[in-house]
CSV table of C-alpha atoms and ligand atoms in Angstrom, one decimal:
chain,number,residue,atom,x,y,z
A,1,UNK,CA,31.7,-77.6,26.4
A,2,UNK,CA,34.8,-79.4,27.8
A,3,UNK,CA,38.4,-79.9,26.1
A,4,UNK,CA,41.0,-81.3,26.8
A,5,UNK,CA,43.6,-78.3,27.2
A,6,UNK,CA,45.4,-76.5,30.0
A,7,UNK,CA,45.0,-72.7,29.8
A,8,UNK,CA,47.9,-71.2,31.1
A,9,UNK,CA,48.3,-67.3,31.2
A,10,UNK,CA,52.0,-66.1,31.9
A,11,UNK,CA,51.4,-63.1,34.2
A,12,UNK,CA,54.8,-61.6,33.2
A,13,UNK,CA,53.7,-61.4,29.7
A,14,UNK,CA,49.9,-61.6,29.6
A,15,UNK,CA,50.2,-64.1,27.2
A,16,UNK,CA,47.4,-67.2,27.1
A,17,UNK,CA,48.7,-70.2,26.1
A,18,UNK,CA,46.2,-73.6,25.2
A,19,UNK,CA,48.1,-76.6,26.2
A,20,UNK,CA,47.0,-80.1,25.1
A,21,UNK,CA,45.9,-82.3,28.1
A,22,UNK,CA,47.5,-86.2,27.2
A,23,UNK,CA,45.6,-89.5,28.4
A,24,UNK,CA,47.0,-92.9,27.7
A,25,UNK,CA,45.1,-96.0,27.0
A,26,UNK,CA,42.4,-95.1,30.3
A,27,UNK,CA,41.3,-91.7,30.5
A,28,UNK,CA,40.5,-92.6,34.7
A,29,UNK,CA,44.0,-93.2,35.4
A,30,UNK,CA,45.2,-90.1,34.8
A,31,UNK,CA,46.3,-86.9,33.1
A,32,UNK,CA,49.5,-85.2,31.8
A,33,UNK,CA,50.8,-82.4,29.8
A,34,UNK,CA,53.4,-82.5,27.5
A,35,UNK,CA,56.9,-80.8,29.2
A,36,UNK,CA,57.8,-79.6,26.0
A,37,UNK,CA,54.6,-77.3,25.9
A,38,UNK,CA,55.9,-75.5,28.5
A,39,UNK,CA,59.3,-73.9,26.5
A,40,UNK,CA,56.7,-72.1,24.1
A,41,UNK,CA,56.3,-69.9,27.2
A,42,UNK,CA,58.7,-67.1,26.9
A,43,UNK,CA,59.5,-63.5,28.4
A,44,UNK,CA,61.4,-62.5,25.1
A,45,UNK,CA,62.8,-64.0,21.7
A,46,UNK,CA,65.7,-64.8,23.4
A,47,UNK,CA,64.2,-66.7,26.5
A,48,UNK,CA,65.3,-70.4,26.5
A,49,UNK,CA,61.4,-70.8,27.7
A,50,UNK,CA,59.7,-72.4,31.2
A,51,UNK,CA,60.8,-75.1,32.5
A,52,UNK,CA,59.3,-77.6,35.2
A,53,UNK,CA,61.4,-77.9,38.1
A,54,UNK,CA,60.7,-81.8,40.3
A,55,UNK,CA,63.4,-83.1,42.1
A,56,UNK,CA,63.1,-86.8,42.7
A,57,UNK,CA,60.6,-86.9,39.5
A,58,UNK,CA,57.9,-87.0,42.0
A,59,UNK,CA,55.2,-85.5,39.7
A,60,UNK,CA,56.5,-86.6,36.5
A,61,UNK,CA,56.0,-89.1,33.7
A,62,UNK,CA,59.2,-90.4,32.0
A,63,UNK,CA,57.9,-92.7,29.9
A,64,UNK,CA,54.4,-94.8,28.5
A,65,UNK,CA,54.1,-98.3,30.2
A,66,UNK,CA,52.1,-101.0,29.4
A,67,UNK,CA,53.9,-103.3,32.2
A,68,UNK,CA,53.4,-102.8,35.4
A,69,UNK,CA,49.7,-100.5,37.1
A,70,UNK,CA,49.5,-99.3,40.2
A,71,UNK,CA,46.8,-97.3,42.1
A,72,UNK,CA,49.0,-96.3,45.4
A,73,UNK,CA,45.5,-94.9,46.6
A,74,UNK,CA,43.9,-98.0,46.1
A,75,UNK,CA,46.4,-100.9,47.7
A,76,UNK,CA,46.2,-102.1,43.7
A,77,UNK,CA,49.3,-103.5,42.0
A,78,UNK,CA,49.0,-106.0,38.3
A,79,UNK,CA,51.4,-107.2,36.1
A,80,UNK,CA,50.4,-106.9,32.7
A,81,UNK,CA,46.7,-106.5,33.9
A,82,UNK,CA,47.1,-109.5,36.3
A,83,UNK,CA,46.0,-108.9,39.9
A,84,UNK,CA,49.4,-109.7,41.6
A,85,UNK,CA,47.3,-111.4,44.4
A,86,UNK,CA,46.1,-113.9,41.7
A,87,UNK,CA,49.7,-114.5,40.3
A,88,UNK,CA,50.9,-114.5,44.2
A,89,UNK,CA,48.5,-117.6,44.3
A,90,UNK,CA,48.3,-119.4,41.1
A,91,UNK,CA,51.4,-118.5,39.2
A,92,UNK,CA,55.2,-119.3,39.0
A,93,UNK,CA,58.4,-116.8,39.1
A,94,UNK,CA,59.7,-118.0,35.5
A,95,UNK,CA,55.9,-117.7,34.6
A,96,UNK,CA,55.5,-114.0,36.0
A,97,UNK,CA,59.0,-113.2,34.3
A,98,UNK,CA,57.4,-114.6,31.3
A,99,UNK,CA,54.8,-112.5,31.4
A,100,UNK,CA,56.2,-109.5,32.2
A,101,UNK,CA,58.8,-110.1,29.5
A,102,UNK,CA,56.4,-111.1,26.7
A,103,UNK,CA,53.1,-109.2,27.7
A,104,UNK,CA,51.4,-112.1,27.9
A,105,UNK,CA,51.2,-115.6,30.1
A,106,UNK,CA,52.5,-118.4,28.1
A,107,UNK,CA,50.6,-121.6,26.3
A,108,UNK,CA,52.3,-124.9,28.0
A,109,UNK,CA,54.6,-125.0,24.7
A,110,UNK,CA,55.8,-121.5,25.3
A,111,UNK,CA,56.3,-122.4,28.8
A,112,UNK,CA,58.2,-125.2,28.4
A,113,UNK,CA,59.8,-123.7,26.0
A,114,UNK,CA,61.1,-120.7,28.2
A,115,UNK,CA,61.8,-122.9,31.2
A,116,UNK,CA,63.9,-125.0,29.1
A,117,UNK,CA,65.9,-122.3,27.7
A,118,UNK,CA,66.6,-121.1,31.6
A,119,UNK,CA,67.7,-123.8,33.0
A,120,UNK,CA,69.9,-124.7,30.4
A,121,UNK,CA,71.8,-121.3,30.7
A,122,UNK,CA,72.2,-121.0,34.7
A,123,UNK,CA,75.9,-122.1,34.2
A,124,UNK,CA,78.2,-119.1,34.5
A,125,UNK,CA,81.5,-118.8,33.1
A,126,UNK,CA,84.4,-120.7,35.2
A,127,UNK,CA,86.2,-117.5,35.0
A,128,UNK,CA,83.4,-115.4,36.8
A,129,UNK,CA,84.2,-117.7,39.8
A,130,UNK,CA,87.4,-116.8,39.8
A,131,UNK,CA,86.4,-113.0,39.8
A,132,UNK,CA,83.9,-114.0,42.9
A,133,UNK,CA,87.2,-114.9,44.6
A,134,UNK,CA,88.7,-111.6,44.1
A,135,UNK,CA,86.0,-110.2,46.8
A,136,UNK,CA,87.1,-110.3,50.6
A,137,UNK,CA,84.9,-112.9,52.5
A,138,UNK,CA,83.3,-110.1,54.1
A,139,UNK,CA,82.3,-108.0,51.2
A,140,UNK,CA,79.2,-106.9,51.2
A,141,UNK,CA,76.9,-109.6,49.1
A,142,UNK,CA,75.3,-106.9,47.2
A,143,UNK,CA,78.4,-105.1,46.7
A,144,UNK,CA,79.8,-108.6,45.1
A,145,UNK,CA,76.8,-109.3,43.2
A,146,UNK,CA,76.7,-105.6,41.1
A,147,UNK,CA,80.4,-106.0,40.7
A,148,UNK,CA,79.8,-109.5,39.0
A,149,UNK,CA,76.8,-107.9,37.0
A,150,UNK,CA,79.0,-105.4,35.6
A,151,UNK,CA,82.0,-107.3,35.0
A,152,UNK,CA,80.0,-109.9,33.0
A,153,UNK,CA,79.5,-107.6,30.1
A,154,UNK,CA,83.0,-107.9,29.1
A,155,UNK,CA,82.5,-111.3,29.1
A,156,UNK,CA,79.6,-110.9,26.0
A,157,UNK,CA,80.7,-108.3,24.2
A,158,UNK,CA,78.2,-109.3,21.3
A,159,UNK,CA,75.8,-107.5,24.4
A,160,UNK,CA,76.6,-104.4,23.0
A,161,UNK,CA,74.4,-105.4,19.8
A,162,UNK,CA,71.5,-103.7,21.4
A,163,UNK,CA,69.3,-102.7,18.2
A,164,UNK,CA,69.2,-106.3,17.0
A,165,UNK,CA,66.0,-107.8,18.9
A,166,UNK,CA,67.3,-111.2,18.5
A,167,UNK,CA,70.7,-110.3,20.9
A,168,UNK,CA,68.6,-108.5,23.2
A,169,UNK,CA,66.1,-111.7,23.7
A,170,UNK,CA,69.6,-113.8,24.1
A,171,UNK,CA,71.1,-111.3,26.7
A,172,UNK,CA,67.5,-111.1,29.0
A,173,UNK,CA,67.5,-115.1,28.9
A,174,UNK,CA,71.3,-115.2,29.5
A,175,UNK,CA,70.9,-113.0,32.6
A,176,UNK,CA,67.5,-114.5,34.1
A,177,UNK,CA,69.2,-117.4,33.9
A,178,UNK,CA,72.7,-116.6,35.7
A,179,UNK,CA,71.5,-114.5,38.1
A,180,UNK,CA,70.1,-117.1,40.8
A,181,UNK,CA,73.8,-118.7,39.9
A,182,UNK,CA,75.9,-115.5,40.7
A,183,UNK,CA,73.5,-115.1,44.1
A,184,UNK,CA,74.1,-118.1,45.4
A,185,UNK,CA,77.8,-118.5,44.2
A,186,UNK,CA,77.6,-114.9,46.5
A,187,UNK,CA,76.6,-116.5,49.0
A,188,UNK,CA,79.1,-119.4,49.3
A,189,UNK,CA,81.7,-117.7,48.8
A,190,UNK,CA,80.9,-115.5,52.2
A,191,UNK,CA,80.3,-118.7,53.9
A,192,UNK,CA,83.8,-120.0,52.1
A,193,UNK,CA,81.9,-122.9,50.9
A,194,UNK,CA,82.7,-124.2,47.5
A,195,UNK,CA,80.5,-123.2,44.7
A,196,UNK,CA,77.3,-125.7,43.5
A,197,UNK,CA,76.8,-126.1,39.9
A,198,UNK,CA,73.2,-125.5,39.0
A,199,UNK,CA,71.7,-128.6,37.6
A,200,UNK,CA,69.5,-128.6,34.2
A,201,UNK,CA,67.1,-131.0,35.9
A,202,UNK,CA,65.6,-128.6,38.4
A,203,UNK,CA,63.3,-126.1,38.8
A,204,UNK,CA,64.3,-122.6,38.6
A,205,UNK,CA,64.1,-121.9,42.8
A,206,UNK,CA,65.2,-125.6,43.4
A,207,UNK,CA,68.1,-125.1,41.7
A,208,UNK,CA,68.8,-122.2,43.3
A,209,UNK,CA,68.3,-123.4,47.0
A,210,UNK,CA,70.6,-126.1,46.1
A,211,UNK,CA,73.4,-124.3,44.7
A,212,UNK,CA,73.0,-122.6,47.7
A,213,UNK,CA,72.6,-124.9,50.6
A,214,UNK,CA,73.6,-128.4,49.4
A,215,UNK,CA,76.2,-129.5,51.4
A,216,UNK,CA,76.1,-127.3,53.8
A,217,UNK,CA,74.9,-128.7,57.3
A,218,UNK,CA,71.5,-127.9,59.0
A,219,UNK,CA,70.2,-126.4,55.9
A,220,UNK,CA,69.2,-129.7,54.1
A,221,UNK,CA,65.7,-129.7,55.2
A,222,UNK,CA,65.8,-126.3,54.0
A,223,UNK,CA,66.2,-126.9,50.8
A,224,UNK,CA,64.3,-129.6,50.6
A,225,UNK,CA,61.2,-128.6,51.8
A,226,UNK,CA,58.3,-127.9,49.3
A,227,UNK,CA,56.9,-125.0,51.8
A,228,UNK,CA,60.2,-123.0,51.5
A,229,UNK,CA,60.7,-123.2,47.7
A,230,UNK,CA,57.0,-122.0,47.0
A,231,UNK,CA,57.7,-118.8,49.9
A,232,UNK,CA,60.8,-118.0,47.8
A,233,UNK,CA,59.1,-118.2,44.4
A,234,UNK,CA,55.7,-116.2,46.0
A,235,UNK,CA,59.1,-113.5,47.2
A,236,UNK,CA,60.3,-113.6,43.9
A,237,UNK,CA,56.9,-112.7,42.1
A,238,UNK,CA,56.1,-110.2,44.6
A,239,UNK,CA,59.2,-108.6,43.7
A,240,UNK,CA,59.8,-108.7,40.0
A,241,UNK,CA,58.1,-105.1,38.8
A,242,UNK,CA,56.9,-102.2,40.6
A,243,UNK,CA,56.7,-99.6,37.4
A,244,UNK,CA,59.0,-96.7,37.7
A,245,UNK,CA,60.8,-97.2,41.0
A,246,UNK,CA,64.6,-95.6,41.4
A,247,UNK,CA,66.1,-98.7,40.4
A,248,UNK,CA,63.9,-99.6,37.3
A,249,UNK,CA,64.4,-95.8,36.2
A,250,UNK,CA,68.2,-96.3,36.5
A,251,UNK,CA,67.8,-99.4,34.1
A,252,UNK,CA,66.4,-96.8,31.5
A,253,UNK,CA,68.0,-94.3,32.1
A,254,UNK,CA,71.7,-96.4,31.4
A,255,UNK,CA,69.5,-98.4,28.4
A,256,UNK,CA,68.7,-95.0,27.2
A,257,UNK,CA,72.7,-93.8,26.7
A,258,UNK,CA,73.0,-97.5,24.4
A,259,UNK,CA,74.4,-99.4,27.0
A,260,UNK,CA,75.1,-103.2,26.9
A,261,UNK,CA,72.0,-105.0,29.4
A,262,UNK,CA,74.7,-106.2,31.5
A,263,UNK,CA,76.2,-102.5,32.9
A,264,UNK,CA,72.5,-101.1,32.8
A,265,UNK,CA,71.2,-103.9,35.2
A,266,UNK,CA,74.4,-103.1,37.6
A,267,UNK,CA,73.7,-99.9,37.5
A,268,UNK,CA,69.8,-100.8,38.6
A,269,UNK,CA,70.9,-103.1,41.1
A,270,UNK,CA,73.9,-100.3,42.5
A,271,UNK,CA,70.2,-98.1,43.0
A,272,UNK,CA,68.6,-101.3,44.8
A,273,UNK,CA,71.2,-101.6,47.0
A,274,UNK,CA,70.3,-98.0,48.9
A,275,UNK,CA,68.6,-98.0,51.7
A,276,UNK,CA,66.0,-96.2,50.8
A,277,UNK,CA,65.3,-98.9,48.2
A,278,UNK,CA,66.2,-102.4,48.0
A,279,UNK,CA,68.7,-102.0,51.2
A,280,UNK,CA,65.9,-101.2,53.5
A,281,UNK,CA,64.8,-105.2,53.9
A,282,UNK,CA,68.5,-105.3,55.7
A,283,UNK,CA,67.4,-102.3,57.4
A,284,UNK,CA,64.1,-102.8,58.7
A,285,UNK,CA,65.7,-106.2,59.7
A,286,UNK,CA,68.3,-104.7,61.8
A,287,UNK,CA,66.1,-102.3,63.3
A,288,UNK,CA,64.0,-105.1,64.6
A,289,UNK,CA,66.8,-106.8,66.0
A,290,UNK,CA,67.6,-103.9,68.1
A,291,UNK,CA,64.6,-103.3,69.2
A,292,UNK,CA,64.7,-106.4,70.4
A,293,UNK,CA,61.7,-107.1,72.7
A,294,UNK,CA,58.1,-105.6,72.7
A,295,UNK,CA,58.8,-103.7,75.5
A,296,UNK,CA,61.5,-101.7,74.0
A,297,UNK,CA,59.0,-100.3,70.9
A,298,UNK,CA,57.1,-97.7,72.7
A,299,UNK,CA,60.3,-95.7,73.5
A,300,UNK,CA,61.9,-96.4,69.3
A,301,UNK,CA,58.3,-95.3,68.2
A,302,UNK,CA,59.3,-91.9,70.1
A,303,UNK,CA,62.7,-91.4,68.4
A,304,UNK,CA,60.9,-92.0,65.1
A,305,UNK,CA,58.3,-89.4,65.8
A,306,UNK,CA,61.0,-86.9,67.0
A,307,UNK,CA,62.8,-87.8,63.6
A,308,UNK,CA,65.8,-89.0,64.9
A,309,UNK,CA,65.5,-92.4,63.1
A,310,UNK,CA,62.8,-93.8,60.8
A,311,UNK,CA,60.9,-96.9,60.8
A,312,UNK,CA,62.1,-98.9,58.0
A,313,UNK,CA,59.9,-101.1,56.1
A,314,UNK,CA,57.6,-98.2,56.6
A,315,UNK,CA,56.2,-95.9,53.7
A,316,UNK,CA,56.1,-96.0,50.0
A,317,UNK,CA,56.4,-92.7,47.5
A,318,UNK,CA,53.5,-94.4,45.8
A,319,UNK,CA,51.2,-96.6,48.3
A,320,UNK,CA,49.0,-94.3,50.3
A,321,UNK,CA,47.2,-96.7,51.8
A,322,UNK,CA,48.3,-99.8,52.0
A,323,UNK,CA,51.4,-102.1,50.1
A,324,UNK,CA,48.8,-104.9,48.8
A,325,UNK,CA,52.9,-107.0,48.8
A,326,UNK,CA,52.9,-107.0,52.3
A,327,UNK,CA,49.8,-108.7,53.3
A,328,UNK,CA,50.8,-111.3,51.3
A,329,UNK,CA,53.9,-111.9,52.8
A,330,UNK,CA,52.9,-111.4,56.2
A,331,UNK,CA,50.6,-114.4,56.2
A,332,UNK,CA,53.6,-116.0,54.3
A,333,UNK,CA,55.8,-115.5,57.0
A,334,UNK,CA,53.4,-117.4,59.6
A,335,UNK,CA,53.9,-120.8,57.2
A,336,UNK,CA,57.4,-120.2,56.8
A,337,UNK,CA,57.8,-120.2,60.7
A,338,UNK,CA,56.2,-122.9,61.2
A,339,UNK,CA,58.4,-125.2,59.1
A,340,UNK,CA,61.8,-123.1,60.5
A,341,UNK,CA,60.6,-122.5,64.1
A,342,UNK,CA,60.0,-119.5,66.2
A,343,UNK,CA,61.6,-116.3,65.7
A,344,UNK,CA,60.4,-113.3,68.5
A,345,UNK,CA,61.3,-110.9,66.1
A,346,UNK,CA,57.7,-111.6,64.1
A,347,UNK,CA,56.0,-111.0,67.7
A,348,UNK,CA,57.8,-107.5,68.0
A,349,UNK,CA,57.1,-106.4,64.1
A,350,UNK,CA,53.5,-107.7,64.9
A,351,UNK,CA,53.5,-105.1,67.8
A,352,UNK,CA,55.0,-102.0,66.2
A,353,UNK,CA,52.7,-102.6,63.3
A,354,UNK,CA,50.1,-102.6,65.7
A,355,UNK,CA,51.4,-99.3,67.8
A,356,UNK,CA,52.6,-97.5,64.2
A,357,UNK,CA,48.8,-98.1,62.6
A,358,UNK,CA,46.6,-96.2,65.7
A,359,UNK,CA,49.4,-93.6,66.2
A,360,UNK,CA,48.4,-90.2,65.0
A,361,UNK,CA,52.2,-89.6,63.5
A,362,UNK,CA,51.9,-92.7,60.8
A,363,UNK,CA,48.2,-92.3,60.2
A,364,UNK,CA,48.5,-88.5,59.4
A,365,UNK,CA,51.5,-89.2,57.1
A,366,UNK,CA,49.8,-92.3,56.0
A,367,UNK,CA,52.9,-94.6,56.6
A,368,UNK,CA,51.8,-98.3,56.8
A,369,UNK,CA,54.2,-101.3,56.4
A,370,UNK,CA,56.2,-101.6,52.7
A,371,UNK,CA,57.3,-104.9,51.1
A,372,UNK,CA,60.4,-104.8,53.2
A,373,UNK,CA,58.6,-105.1,56.4
A,374,UNK,CA,57.9,-109.2,57.1
A,375,UNK,CA,60.5,-110.1,54.1
A,376,UNK,CA,63.6,-109.9,56.1
A,377,UNK,CA,62.3,-112.3,58.7
A,378,UNK,CA,61.6,-114.7,56.2
A,379,UNK,CA,64.9,-114.4,54.7
A,380,UNK,CA,66.3,-114.5,58.1
A,381,UNK,CA,64.6,-117.9,58.7
A,382,UNK,CA,65.9,-119.3,55.8
A,383,UNK,CA,68.8,-119.0,56.6
A,384,UNK,CA,70.4,-116.0,55.0
A,385,UNK,CA,72.3,-112.9,56.6
A,386,UNK,CA,71.1,-110.2,56.2
A,387,UNK,CA,73.2,-108.7,53.6
A,388,UNK,CA,72.0,-111.2,51.2
A,389,UNK,CA,68.3,-109.7,51.2
A,390,UNK,CA,69.0,-106.9,49.1
A,391,UNK,CA,70.7,-109.8,46.6
A,392,UNK,CA,67.2,-111.7,46.8
A,393,UNK,CA,65.6,-108.6,45.6
A,394,UNK,CA,67.5,-108.5,43.3
A,395,UNK,CA,67.3,-111.6,42.0
A,396,UNK,CA,63.8,-111.1,41.0
A,397,UNK,CA,63.6,-107.5,40.5
A,398,UNK,CA,66.1,-108.6,37.5
A,399,UNK,CA,62.4,-109.8,35.1
A,400,UNK,CA,61.1,-106.4,36.1
A,401,UNK,CA,64.4,-104.5,35.1
A,402,UNK,CA,64.7,-106.6,31.7
A,403,UNK,CA,60.9,-106.4,30.8
A,404,UNK,CA,61.0,-102.3,31.0
A,405,UNK,CA,64.6,-102.1,28.8
A,406,UNK,CA,62.8,-104.2,26.4
A,407,UNK,CA,59.9,-102.2,26.2
A,408,UNK,CA,62.4,-99.0,26.1
A,409,UNK,CA,64.7,-100.6,23.2
A,410,UNK,CA,61.7,-101.6,21.1
A,411,UNK,CA,59.9,-98.0,21.2
A,412,UNK,CA,62.3,-95.9,18.7
A,413,UNK,CA,59.9,-92.4,19.1
A,414,UNK,CA,60.4,-92.7,23.1
A,415,UNK,CA,64.1,-94.0,22.9
A,416,UNK,CA,65.7,-91.2,23.9
A,417,UNK,CA,69.1,-90.3,25.9
A,418,UNK,CA,67.8,-89.6,29.3
A,419,UNK,CA,69.3,-86.4,30.2
A,420,UNK,CA,67.7,-83.8,32.4
A,421,UNK,CA,68.2,-80.0,33.0
A,422,UNK,CA,69.0,-78.0,35.9
A,423,UNK,CA,68.1,-74.9,37.3
A,424,UNK,CA,71.7,-72.9,38.1
A,425,UNK,CA,72.1,-71.8,41.2
A,426,UNK,CA,76.0,-71.3,41.9
A,427,UNK,CA,78.5,-68.1,41.0
A,428,UNK,CA,77.8,-66.0,38.7
A,429,UNK,CA,80.8,-65.7,35.9
A,430,UNK,CA,84.2,-64.7,37.4
A,431,UNK,CA,87.4,-64.1,36.6
A,432,UNK,CA,89.9,-66.8,37.4
A,433,UNK,CA,92.4,-65.8,39.9
A,434,UNK,CA,96.4,-66.9,39.7
A,435,UNK,CA,96.6,-69.3,42.8
A,436,UNK,CA,99.5,-66.8,44.2
A,437,UNK,CA,96.8,-64.0,44.3
A,438,UNK,CA,94.6,-66.2,46.3
A,439,UNK,CA,93.6,-64.8,50.1
B,501,ACO,N1,59.6,-93.4,59.4
B,501,ACO,C1,59.2,-92.5,59.8
B,501,ACO,N2,58.7,-91.4,59.0
B,501,ACO,C2,58.8,-91.5,57.7
B,501,ACO,C3,58.6,-92.9,57.1
B,501,ACO,C4,59.2,-93.7,57.8
B,501,ACO,N3,59.5,-95.1,57.5
B,501,ACO,N4,58.4,-92.7,56.1
B,501,ACO,C5,58.6,-91.6,55.7
B,501,ACO,N5,58.6,-90.4,57.1
B,501,ACO,C6,57.7,-89.1,57.1
B,501,ACO,C7,58.9,-88.2,57.3
B,501,ACO,O1,60.2,-88.2,58.1
B,501,ACO,C8,57.9,-87.4,56.6
B,501,ACO,O2,57.8,-86.6,58.0
B,501,ACO,P1,57.3,-84.9,57.9
B,501,ACO,O3,56.6,-84.4,56.6
B,501,ACO,O4,57.2,-84.7,59.5
B,501,ACO,O5,58.8,-84.4,57.3
B,501,ACO,C9,57.0,-87.7,55.9
B,501,ACO,O6,57.0,-88.8,56.1
B,501,ACO,C10,57.3,-87.8,54.5
B,501,ACO,O7,58.9,-88.6,54.2
B,501,ACO,P2,59.4,-88.1,52.4
B,501,ACO,O8,60.5,-88.8,52.9
B,501,ACO,O9,59.0,-86.8,51.9
B,501,ACO,O10,58.6,-89.3,51.7
B,501,ACO,P3,58.7,-90.6,50.5
B,501,ACO,O11,57.3,-90.5,49.6
B,501,ACO,O12,59.7,-89.1,49.7
B,501,ACO,O13,59.6,-91.0,50.8
B,501,ACO,C11,60.2,-93.6,51.6
B,501,ACO,C12,59.7,-92.7,51.1
B,501,ACO,C13,62.0,-93.1,51.2
B,501,ACO,C14,60.0,-95.1,51.1
B,501,ACO,C15,59.8,-93.5,53.0
B,501,ACO,O14,59.1,-93.9,53.7
B,501,ACO,C16,61.0,-94.5,53.9
B,501,ACO,O15,62.3,-93.9,53.8
B,501,ACO,N6,60.9,-95.4,54.6
B,501,ACO,C17,61.8,-95.9,55.3
B,501,ACO,C18,62.8,-97.0,54.4
B,501,ACO,C19,61.8,-98.0,53.5
B,501,ACO,O16,61.3,-98.8,54.3
B,501,ACO,N7,62.3,-98.1,52.2
B,501,ACO,C20,61.6,-99.2,51.2
B,501,ACO,C21,60.7,-98.3,50.5
B,501,ACO,S1,59.6,-99.8,49.6
B,501,ACO,C22,61.1,-100.3,48.4
B,501,ACO,O17,61.6,-100.1,47.6
B,501,ACO,C23,60.8,-101.3,47.7
């Protein structure tokens, strides 16, 4: 009879170990063993025990989570069980943020209360504006965003009470409410424009557009357009969470030390800044601009295949079929460009995708467009400078980061400070040599 165990023979000692196999709620979604069960495998009493080696944590579960489900082989993404396609079609970002944080869709009364709390907390402390002013006007927007989030920790000392669930929820609302304001002020600062206060009578997204583009010649039409408002709402829904990615793992790691959520989220945003993560949308657009015209695509593809460069916005650690978010964004790019006017880069992107998807190099490695391939084109059409792209991603991902932080903090059994092991490969013990005796 089949048993849910793994039998391991240590050929060094001949000993046999029986290790339990763990399943989550859905056995069909995979199984794992507890890494600590390897520790009993020893060659002698003094041996520390066997560890598993996994740089990049490519095959390691670090938590059980009820937030987001991804099946990378089949291109499936669900938040709290709801398919991303349905949420992108029918929901709003604030409703999705509620869903991620609370685990259920809100009733009308719950949603009204949630929305009111968020829009009424969008104002940021006046001193934060002075802090923002200290950044150079050409500072990278993501650097400003990361720094300002971290600085906010000093304005809310009570946020350190991370073991108090009520305090956690207060800070969660405060952070979701303030990130659009920080993002918009980051943008206004870089343009040398006066800051626009949030208006509690406006929706979350419209507030953001208003804080960005009001009193800016040429941008009025953009922020008054319902297609644009909806496009941004959908982009935020698509970016809101993606289970244990690099920045979310950072959020959980810093959170595990019981740091306040501002410090943790600033660290998470720092991880997202990287060009292999949230910085890829900027890189993808810059790559498309460099390619410039369809004629230059074959030469560029050759460089990629020679490993001289990467096709940015392509490939994913988890999706090995297609990224379901990319499909939705591709369609939306067309709708946005109908409002803002044509952009030749969309033709370059389409052709590049077409050529790459029929090329053996990309087929063999299961490389498909990811969420960042077309999002940059939309952000550019909306008039954002490229360094704002990762900030927009971070703004939306804040809801996901916080839901994971709340899940971690609410789970006393799993809330252990993250402290991985290493395999030491440096020098063995040696005697200190005084400086005069060194050659
Ligand atoms: N262009 C060209 N080749 C690629 C690409 C790419 N975008 N991505 C992977 N490859 C190749 C690698 O060169 C490697 O080839 P090799 O076996 O000949 O050496 C193979 O595919 C496997 O690559 P890995 O780096 O091992 O794959 P991994 O799963 O670790 O990387 C990642 C995933 C980082 C996303 C990668 O695909 C990449 O660099 N993509 C471009 C950056 C990007 O778009 N990032 C955004 C990801 S989505 C997000 O964070 C929101």
